[in-house]
Coordinates of C-alpha atoms and ligand atoms in Angstrom, one line a residue:
X1 CA 75.1 161.9 30.8
X2 CA 72.3 163.8 29.2
X3 CA 71.1 167.0 30.9
X4 CA 67.8 165.7 32.0
X5 CA 69.1 162.6 33.6
X6 CA 71.7 164.7 35.4
X7 CA 69.1 167.1 36.5
X8 CA 66.8 164.4 37.6
X9 CA 69.5 162.8 39.7
X10 CA 70.5 166.1 41.2
X11 CA 67.0 167.0 42.2
X12 CA 66.2 163.6 43.3
X13 CA 69.2 163.8 45.7
X14 CA 67.9 167.1 46.8
X15 CA 64.4 165.9 47.4
X16 CA 65.7 162.9 49.3
X17 CA 67.8 165.3 51.4
X18 CA 64.9 167.5 52.1
X19 CA 62.7 164.5 52.9
X20 CA 65.3 163.2 55.3
X21 CA 65.8 166.6 56.9
X22 CA 62.2 167.4 57.3
X23 CA 60.3 164.2 58.0
X24 CA 62.8 161.5 58.3
X25 CA 60.9 159.2 55.9
X26 CA 63.9 157.3 54.6
X27 CA 61.8 154.2 54.1
X28 CA 59.6 155.9 51.5
X29 CA 62.5 156.9 49.3
X30 CA 62.2 155.6 45.8
X31 CA 65.5 153.6 45.5
X32 CA 64.7 150.4 43.8
X33 CA 61.0 150.7 44.2
X34 CA 58.5 150.2 41.4
X35 CA 56.2 153.0 40.4
X36 CA 52.8 152.0 41.9
X37 CA 49.4 152.6 40.4
X38 CA 48.7 155.7 42.6
X39 CA 51.9 157.3 41.4
X40 CA 51.1 156.4 37.8
X41 CA 47.7 158.0 38.0
X42 CA 49.2 161.1 39.6
X43 CA 51.9 161.3 37.0
X44 CA 49.3 161.2 34.3
X45 CA 47.6 164.2 35.8
X46 CA 50.8 166.2 35.7
X47 CA 50.2 169.0 33.2
X48 CA 52.5 169.4 30.2
X49 CA 54.8 172.4 29.5
X50 CA 52.4 173.9 27.0
X51 CA 49.6 173.9 29.6
X52 CA 51.7 175.8 32.1
X53 CA 52.9 178.2 29.4
X54 CA 49.2 179.0 28.7
X55 CA 48.6 179.6 32.4
X56 CA 51.6 181.8 32.5
X57 CA 50.7 183.9 29.5
X58 CA 47.3 184.5 30.9
X59 CA 48.5 185.5 34.4
X60 CA 51.9 187.1 33.4
X61 CA 53.2 186.8 37.0
X62 CA 56.6 188.1 35.9
X63 CA 56.9 190.5 33.0
X64 CA 59.4 190.2 30.1
X65 CA 60.8 186.8 30.9
X66 CA 62.8 185.6 27.9
X67 CA 60.9 182.7 26.3
X68 CA 63.9 180.3 26.6
X69 CA 64.2 181.0 30.3
X70 CA 60.5 180.6 30.8
X71 CA 60.3 177.2 29.0
X72 CA 63.3 175.9 30.8
X73 CA 62.0 177.0 34.2
X74 CA 58.6 175.4 33.6
X75 CA 60.3 172.2 32.5
X76 CA 62.4 172.3 35.7
X77 CA 59.3 172.9 37.8
X78 CA 57.5 169.9 36.2
X79 CA 60.5 167.7 36.5
X80 CA 60.7 168.5 40.2
X81 CA 57.1 167.6 40.7
X82 CA 57.5 164.4 38.8
X83 CA 60.4 163.5 41.1
X84 CA 58.4 164.4 44.1
X85 CA 55.7 162.0 43.1
X86 CA 58.2 159.2 42.7
X87 CA 59.8 160.0 46.0
X88 CA 56.9 160.7 48.2
X89 CA 53.8 158.7 47.1
X90 CA 52.1 158.4 50.5
X91 CA 51.5 162.0 51.2
X92 CA 50.6 163.5 47.9
X93 CA 47.5 164.0 45.8
X94 CA 46.6 166.0 42.8
X95 CA 46.2 169.2 44.7
X96 CA 49.9 169.5 44.2
X97 CA 49.2 170.4 40.6
X98 CA 46.7 173.1 41.4
X99 CA 47.1 176.0 38.9
X100 CA 48.1 178.6 41.4
X101 CA 50.6 176.3 42.9
X102 CA 52.2 175.5 39.5
X103 CA 52.4 179.2 38.8
X104 CA 54.0 179.9 42.1
X105 CA 56.6 177.2 41.6
X106 CA 57.3 178.4 38.1
X107 CA 57.7 182.0 39.4
X108 CA 60.3 180.7 41.9
X109 CA 62.1 178.8 39.2
X110 CA 62.1 181.8 36.8
X111 CA 63.3 184.2 39.5
X112 CA 66.1 181.8 40.4
X113 CA 67.2 181.5 36.8
X114 CA 67.2 185.3 36.3
X115 CA 69.5 185.7 39.3
X116 CA 73.2 186.0 38.7
X117 CA 74.9 182.7 39.7
X118 CA 78.1 184.5 40.8
X119 CA 77.0 186.8 43.6
X120 CA 77.9 188.4 46.9
X121 CA 78.0 186.1 49.9
X122 CA 78.8 187.1 53.5
X123 CA 81.9 185.3 54.6
X124 CA 81.4 184.5 58.3
X125 CA 83.9 181.7 58.3
X126 CA 86.8 183.8 59.6
X127 CA 89.0 182.4 56.8
X128 CA 90.4 185.6 55.4
X129 CA 91.8 184.3 52.1
X130 CA 89.0 181.9 51.4
X131 CA 89.6 180.2 48.1
X132 CA 86.0 179.0 47.8
X133 CA 84.6 182.5 48.6
X134 CA 86.7 184.6 46.2
X135 CA 90.0 184.7 48.0
X136 CA 90.8 188.4 48.1
X137 CA 88.6 191.4 48.1
X138 CA 89.6 194.5 46.2
X139 CA 89.5 197.8 47.9
X140 CA 86.8 200.2 46.6
X141 CA 89.4 202.6 45.2
X142 CA 90.9 199.7 43.2
X143 CA 87.5 198.6 41.9
X144 CA 86.7 202.1 40.8
X145 CA 89.9 202.3 38.8
X146 CA 89.1 199.0 37.2
X147 CA 85.6 200.2 36.2
X148 CA 87.1 203.4 34.7
X149 CA 89.6 201.4 32.6
X150 CA 87.0 198.9 31.5
X151 CA 84.4 201.3 30.2
X152 CA 86.8 203.2 28.1
X153 CA 89.6 202.5 25.6
X154 CA 93.0 202.4 27.2
X155 CA 96.7 202.3 26.3
X156 CA 96.8 198.6 27.2
X157 CA 99.3 197.8 24.4
X158 CA 100.1 201.3 23.2
X159 CA 103.2 203.3 24.1
X160 CA 101.9 206.8 24.5
X161 CA 105.4 208.4 24.3
X162 CA 106.5 206.7 21.2
X163 CA 103.1 206.5 19.6
X164 CA 103.5 202.9 18.7
X165 CA 102.7 199.4 19.9
X166 CA 103.7 198.9 23.6
X167 CA 103.9 196.0 26.1
X168 CA 100.8 195.0 28.0
X169 CA 102.9 194.4 31.1
X170 CA 104.7 197.7 31.2
X171 CA 102.0 199.2 33.6
X172 CA 103.0 196.8 36.3
X173 CA 106.6 195.9 35.6
X174 CA 108.2 199.1 36.8
X175 CA 106.3 199.2 40.0
X176 CA 106.9 195.5 40.7
X177 CA 110.6 196.2 40.3
X178 CA 110.4 199.3 42.5
X179 CA 108.6 197.5 45.4
X180 CA 110.4 194.2 45.3
X181 CA 113.9 195.4 44.3
X182 CA 114.2 193.2 41.2
X183 CA 115.5 193.8 37.7
X184 CA 112.5 192.5 35.8
X185 CA 109.0 191.3 36.3
X186 CA 106.2 189.7 34.4
X187 CA 102.6 188.7 35.2
X188 CA 100.4 185.8 34.1
X189 CA 97.0 184.5 34.9
X190 CA 97.8 182.9 38.3
X191 CA 100.7 181.5 40.2
X192 CA 100.1 178.0 38.9
X193 CA 100.6 179.5 35.5
X194 CA 103.7 181.4 36.7
X195 CA 105.3 178.2 38.0
X196 CA 104.4 176.3 34.8
X197 CA 105.7 179.0 32.5
X198 CA 108.9 179.4 34.4
X199 CA 109.6 175.7 34.4
X200 CA 108.7 175.3 30.8
X201 CA 111.0 178.1 29.9
X202 CA 114.0 177.3 32.0
X203 CA 114.0 173.6 32.3
X204 CA 112.0 171.9 29.5
X205 CA 113.5 168.5 28.7
X206 CA 116.0 169.1 31.5
X207 CA 116.2 168.3 35.1
X208 CA 115.0 170.3 38.1
X209 CA 116.2 169.4 41.6
X210 CA 113.6 169.7 44.4
X211 CA 113.7 168.5 48.0
X212 CA 111.3 165.7 48.9
X213 CA 110.0 167.8 51.7
X214 CA 108.7 170.3 49.2
X215 CA 106.8 168.1 46.8
X216 CA 103.5 169.5 47.9
X217 CA 99.9 169.5 46.8
X218 CA 98.3 172.9 47.3
X219 CA 94.7 171.9 46.7
X220 CA 92.6 172.3 43.6
X221 CA 94.9 169.7 42.0
X222 CA 98.1 171.8 42.0
X223 CA 100.8 169.4 42.8
X224 CA 104.5 170.2 42.2
X225 CA 105.3 166.8 40.5
X226 CA 102.3 167.1 38.2
X227 CA 103.1 170.7 37.2
X228 CA 106.6 169.7 36.6
X229 CA 105.6 166.8 34.4
X230 CA 103.2 169.0 32.3
X231 CA 105.9 171.6 31.8
X232 CA 108.2 168.9 30.3
X233 CA 110.8 169.3 33.0
X234 CA 112.1 166.2 34.7
X235 CA 111.8 166.2 38.5
X236 CA 114.8 165.0 40.4
X237 CA 113.9 164.5 44.1
X238 CA 116.6 164.8 46.7
X239 CA 116.8 164.4 50.5
X240 CA 114.0 162.9 52.6
X241 CA 110.6 164.0 53.6
X242 CA 111.8 165.7 56.8
X243 CA 115.4 166.5 56.1
X244 CA 117.3 167.7 53.1
X245 CA 120.9 169.0 53.1
X246 CA 122.9 171.1 50.7
X247 CA 125.0 168.0 49.9
X248 CA 121.8 166.3 48.6
X249 CA 121.3 169.1 46.0
X250 CA 125.0 169.2 45.1
X251 CA 125.1 165.4 44.7
X252 CA 122.3 165.5 42.2
X253 CA 123.7 168.1 39.9
X254 CA 124.8 166.9 36.5
X255 CA 124.9 168.1 32.9
X256 CA 121.2 167.6 32.5
X257 CA 120.4 169.9 35.5
X258 CA 118.7 173.1 34.4
X259 CA 117.3 174.5 37.7
X260 CA 117.3 174.4 41.5
X261 CA 113.8 174.8 42.8
X262 CA 112.5 175.6 46.3
X263 CA 108.8 175.5 47.0
X264 CA 107.0 177.1 49.8
X265 CA 105.2 174.3 51.6
X266 CA 102.1 176.6 51.8
X267 CA 99.3 174.9 53.7
X268 CA 101.3 172.4 55.6
X269 CA 104.1 172.6 58.1
X270 CA 106.6 170.1 59.5
X271 CA 107.8 170.1 63.1
X272 CA 110.3 168.0 64.9
X273 CA 113.5 166.6 63.4
X274 CA 113.6 168.6 60.2
X275 CA 116.1 170.4 58.1
X276 CA 115.8 172.4 54.9
X277 CA 118.4 174.3 53.0
X278 CA 118.0 178.1 53.2
X279 CA 117.4 179.8 49.9
X280 CA 120.7 181.8 50.4
X281 CA 122.7 178.6 50.4
X282 CA 121.0 177.2 47.4
X283 CA 121.7 180.5 45.5
X284 CA 125.4 180.1 46.4
X285 CA 125.3 176.5 45.1
X286 CA 123.6 177.7 41.9
X287 CA 126.3 180.3 41.3
X288 CA 129.0 177.7 41.8
X289 CA 127.5 175.5 39.1
X290 CA 126.1 178.3 36.9
X291 CA 122.5 177.1 37.5
X292 CA 119.5 179.4 38.0
X293 CA 117.6 179.1 41.3
X294 CA 113.8 179.5 41.5
X295 CA 111.6 180.0 44.5
X296 CA 107.8 179.4 44.3
X297 CA 106.6 181.6 47.2
X298 CA 103.0 180.7 46.8
X299 CA 101.3 183.4 48.8
X300 CA 103.7 186.3 48.4
X301 CA 103.7 189.3 50.7
X302 CA 105.3 192.7 50.5
X303 CA 104.5 193.5 54.1
X304 CA 106.3 191.8 57.0
X305 CA 103.4 190.5 59.0
X306 CA 105.5 189.8 62.1
X307 CA 105.4 193.6 62.7
X308 CA 101.7 193.2 63.2
X309 CA 101.9 190.3 65.6
X310 CA 101.6 187.5 63.1
X311 CA 104.2 184.8 62.4
X312 CA 107.2 185.6 60.3
X313 CA 106.9 184.8 56.6
X314 CA 109.8 185.9 54.3
X315 CA 108.6 188.8 52.2
X316 CA 109.1 189.0 48.4
X317 CA 111.8 191.7 49.0
X318 CA 113.7 189.4 51.4
X319 CA 113.3 186.5 49.0
X320 CA 114.7 188.3 46.0
X321 CA 117.5 189.8 48.1
X322 CA 118.9 186.3 48.4
X323 CA 119.8 186.5 44.8
X324 CA 117.3 183.9 43.5
X325 CA 116.9 184.2 39.8
X326 CA 113.1 183.7 39.6
X327 CA 110.5 184.2 42.4
X328 CA 106.8 183.4 41.7
X329 CA 103.8 184.3 43.8
X330 CA 100.0 184.9 43.7
X331 CA 98.3 188.2 43.2
X332 CA 95.3 187.3 45.3
X333 CA 96.5 185.5 48.4
X334 CA 98.2 187.6 51.1
X335 CA 99.0 190.2 48.5
X336 CA 95.3 191.1 48.4
X337 CA 95.0 192.0 44.8
X338 CA 93.3 190.3 41.8
X339 CA 94.0 186.8 40.7
X340 CA 97.4 186.8 39.0
X341 CA 100.7 185.0 38.9
X342 CA 103.6 187.3 39.5
X343 CA 107.1 186.4 38.3
X344 CA 110.0 188.6 39.4
X345 CA 113.8 188.2 39.3
X346 CA 116.9 188.6 37.2
X347 CA 116.7 190.2 33.8
X348 CA 118.2 187.3 31.8
X349 CA 115.8 184.7 33.2
X350 CA 112.8 187.0 32.8
X351 CA 113.8 187.8 29.2
X352 CA 113.6 184.2 28.4
X353 CA 110.2 183.8 30.2
X354 CA 108.8 186.8 28.4
X355 CA 109.7 185.4 25.1
X356 CA 108.1 182.0 25.6
X357 CA 105.1 181.8 23.2
X358 CA 103.0 179.9 25.9
X359 CA 102.8 183.3 27.5
X360 CA 100.0 184.2 25.2
X361 CA 97.9 181.3 26.6
X362 CA 98.4 182.6 30.1
X363 CA 98.2 186.3 29.6
X364 CA 96.1 188.4 31.9
X365 CA 93.2 190.6 31.0
X366 CA 93.1 194.4 31.3
X367 CA 90.7 194.0 34.2
X368 CA 93.4 192.2 36.1
X369 CA 96.1 194.5 35.1
X370 CA 94.1 197.6 36.2
X371 CA 93.4 196.0 39.5
X372 CA 96.9 194.8 40.0
X373 CA 98.5 198.2 39.1
X374 CA 96.1 200.0 41.5
X375 CA 96.8 197.5 44.3
X376 CA 100.6 197.8 43.8
X377 CA 100.3 201.6 44.0
X378 CA 98.9 201.2 47.5
X379 CA 102.0 199.2 48.6
X380 CA 104.2 202.3 48.1
X381 CA 103.0 203.3 51.5
X382 CA 102.8 200.4 53.9
X383 CA 100.3 202.0 56.3
X384 CA 98.1 202.8 53.4
X385 CA 98.3 199.2 52.1
X386 CA 97.4 197.8 55.5
X387 CA 94.4 200.0 55.9
X388 CA 93.1 200.0 52.3
X389 CA 93.7 196.5 51.1
X390 CA 90.9 194.4 52.7
X391 CA 92.9 191.2 53.0
X392 CA 95.6 193.0 55.0
X393 CA 93.1 195.0 57.0
X394 CA 91.3 191.8 58.0
X395 CA 94.5 190.0 58.9
X396 CA 95.7 192.9 61.1
X397 CA 92.3 193.8 62.6
X398 CA 92.6 194.6 66.3
X399 CA 90.5 192.3 68.5
X400 CA 88.8 195.3 69.9
X401 CA 87.3 196.1 66.6
X402 CA 86.1 192.6 66.0
X403 CA 84.7 192.4 69.5
X404 CA 82.8 195.6 68.8
X405 CA 81.3 194.1 65.7
X406 CA 80.3 191.0 67.5
X407 CA 78.6 193.0 70.2
X408 CA 76.7 195.0 67.7
X409 CA 75.5 191.9 65.9
X410 CA 74.5 190.2 69.1
X411 CA 72.4 193.1 70.3
X412 CA 70.8 193.5 66.9
X413 CA 69.8 189.8 67.0
X414 CA 68.5 190.1 70.5
X415 CA 66.4 193.1 69.6
X416 CA 64.6 191.1 66.9
X417 CA 62.3 190.0 69.7
X418 CA 62.5 186.3 68.7
X419 CA 62.2 184.5 72.1
X420 CA 63.4 181.3 70.5
X421 CA 66.6 182.8 69.3
X422 CA 69.6 183.0 71.5
X423 CA 72.8 184.9 70.5
X424 CA 76.1 184.8 72.3
X425 CA 79.6 186.2 71.7
X426 CA 82.3 183.6 71.9
X427 CA 86.1 183.5 71.6
X428 CA 87.5 181.6 68.7
X429 CA 90.3 181.8 66.2
X430 CA 90.3 182.9 62.6
X431 CA 92.5 181.5 59.8
X432 CA 94.6 183.2 57.2
X433 CA 93.7 180.7 54.5
X434 CA 95.0 180.6 51.0
X435 CA 97.7 178.2 52.0
X436 CA 99.5 180.8 54.0
X437 CA 100.6 180.6 57.6
X438 CA 98.7 177.3 58.4
X439 CA 99.8 177.4 62.0
X440 CA 98.8 181.0 62.6
X441 CA 96.0 181.4 65.2
X442 CA 94.2 184.8 64.9
X443 CA 92.2 185.4 68.1
X444 CA 88.8 186.5 67.1
X445 CA 85.2 187.0 68.3
X446 CA 82.2 185.1 66.9
X447 CA 78.5 185.4 67.3
X448 CA 76.9 182.0 68.0
X449 CA 73.2 181.5 67.4
X450 CA 70.9 178.9 68.7
X451 CA 67.3 178.7 67.9
X452 CA 64.8 176.5 69.8
X453 CA 63.3 173.9 67.6
X454 CA 66.0 174.2 64.9
X455 CA 69.2 172.3 64.7
X456 CA 72.5 174.2 64.0
X457 CA 72.7 172.5 60.6
X458 CA 69.2 173.6 59.8
X459 CA 70.1 177.2 60.7
X460 CA 73.3 176.9 58.6
X461 CA 71.3 175.8 55.6
X462 CA 68.6 178.5 56.0
X463 CA 71.1 181.4 56.1
X464 CA 73.2 179.8 53.3
X465 CA 70.2 179.8 51.1
X466 CA 69.2 183.4 52.0
X467 CA 69.9 186.5 49.9
X468 CA 72.7 187.3 50.3
X469 CA 73.9 183.9 51.6
X470 CA 75.7 183.8 54.9
X471 CA 78.5 181.2 55.1
X472 CA 79.4 180.4 58.7
X473 CA 80.2 177.2 60.6
X474 CA 78.8 174.9 63.2
X475 CA 80.5 174.5 66.5
X476 CA 79.1 172.6 69.6
X477 CA 75.6 172.8 68.2
X478 CA 75.8 176.5 67.7
X479 CA 75.7 178.3 64.3
X480 CA 78.8 180.5 64.5
X481 CA 79.7 183.6 62.6
X482 CA 83.3 184.9 62.8
X483 CA 83.2 188.7 62.8
X484 CA 86.7 189.2 61.4
X485 CA 85.6 188.5 57.8
X486 CA 82.1 190.1 58.2
X487 CA 82.2 193.6 56.8
X488 CA 80.8 196.4 58.9
X489 CA 77.9 197.1 56.5
X490 CA 77.0 193.4 56.5
X491 CA 76.0 193.4 60.2
X492 CA 72.6 194.9 59.5
X493 CA 72.1 192.6 56.6
X494 CA 72.7 189.5 58.8
X495 CA 70.3 190.8 61.3
X496 CA 67.6 191.3 58.7
X497 CA 68.2 187.8 57.3
X498 CA 67.7 186.3 60.7
X499 CA 64.6 188.4 61.1
X500 CA 63.1 187.3 57.8
X501 CA 64.2 183.7 57.5
X502 CA 64.7 182.2 60.9
Ligands
PLP1 C1 98.7 178.8 45.9 C2 100.0 178.2 45.5 C3 100.2 178.0 44.1 C4 99.1 178.3 43.1 O1 98.8 179.6 43.0 P1 97.5 180.1 42.3 O2 97.6 181.6 42.3 O3 96.4 179.6 43.1 O4 97.5 179.5 40.9 C5 101.4 177.6 43.7 N1 102.4 177.3 44.6 C6 102.2 177.5 45.9 C7 103.3 177.2 46.9 C8 101.0 178.0 46.4 O5 100.8 178.2 47.7

């Protein structure tokens, strides 16, 4: 589809949405309607790009706008007006093309296009590892280290002792071994890459045995059968959806078998009449048949969260202690580091994985390495990790602290002096997110806002379009902000957005 058409459809949809929201004039939408003569004469009066450029150059409402940006923004502005005419014929006249109005719209469009598209948003959803909102936050110390490495040359692939070429992964391998108690480690772009690379290396053109209960889809199109297929390994399903036994695995082993795989079921959970084979038993079975065993942990964690009142998840250390040959996990789920896929395990398996030429296509950048190394350093002292790594801090945040934040925001909102705005503190429950601990309820405090004359969905939209955007949710006709994931310094920002925009 060409760009203009795409744009026209997108803004048409937007215009319709606005129209519906604001005035409920569904009947005047342009679907299937001919352009009438009034619309035609209005469209003829719409100035061209050159005309608006002239106006701009005379008024210079924003200085130093790159010409390409300016022309595109003006074109966008005129396209929007054209669509408005087509959508909205009853209510419009040519005052909509008044010069000052055109300029104002062009300024808006220019400013919008000069903004960064990837920017800070306030996560008021209470989902700690929120995949759509950037998953894990780095601690400031880690971010400082990254900035330092990025703005200078570094020994990324240089061995300072030997004075010769070194390995890019050496900065994280030793500390990964130290923390998880493994012989060898390796990192790639993300855990999907880690699983793919491990399967490609260990089982290409061979068979991999997996329980039917673990053939999961994680979201974002990561599905175990599909990753398996693209790695060239052949999936051999055993057991049933709810129950798989050791004998199922053993019965499927034959000459073509290359690997026994266990997958963390991540964002779903089975209850009732279920049975799965513990990793320990699978490792014993693997040893009996000289087959490597791999576990995809998904969201790996070095900290036992059950100590902090959360549900038990096996840690990376506990998982490798079973003797599994390869264990893979994400750097940016419960670990709270940068996006990365971490592969740890036995030396022989890891040697093969490291030698796979596909590695090069999955290799991580120095930004990630610097962030990962600095995050891993924090794990040498668990209490430091829990307080300094934002993901861990938010997951273990005492209710008292959240409650205090909620009260602060509520009183700030009440002090705005907006009689139409009502703010209340409500009990709710936050989510871990990131496909981890799907059943975990984290008691939390939210601030709910109601504004006379505005629907909750209208409030949601207004603050989502603010700067910075606030992302919350709607519950029982209240706009609700979960204070677990709102950072302390964002409370004042939220209050000022409500003051300005609502
Ligand atoms: C999240 C997840 C993945 C994918 O990890 P990314 O780091 O998002 O690529 C793979 N396997 C499991 C079990 C997961 O939970």
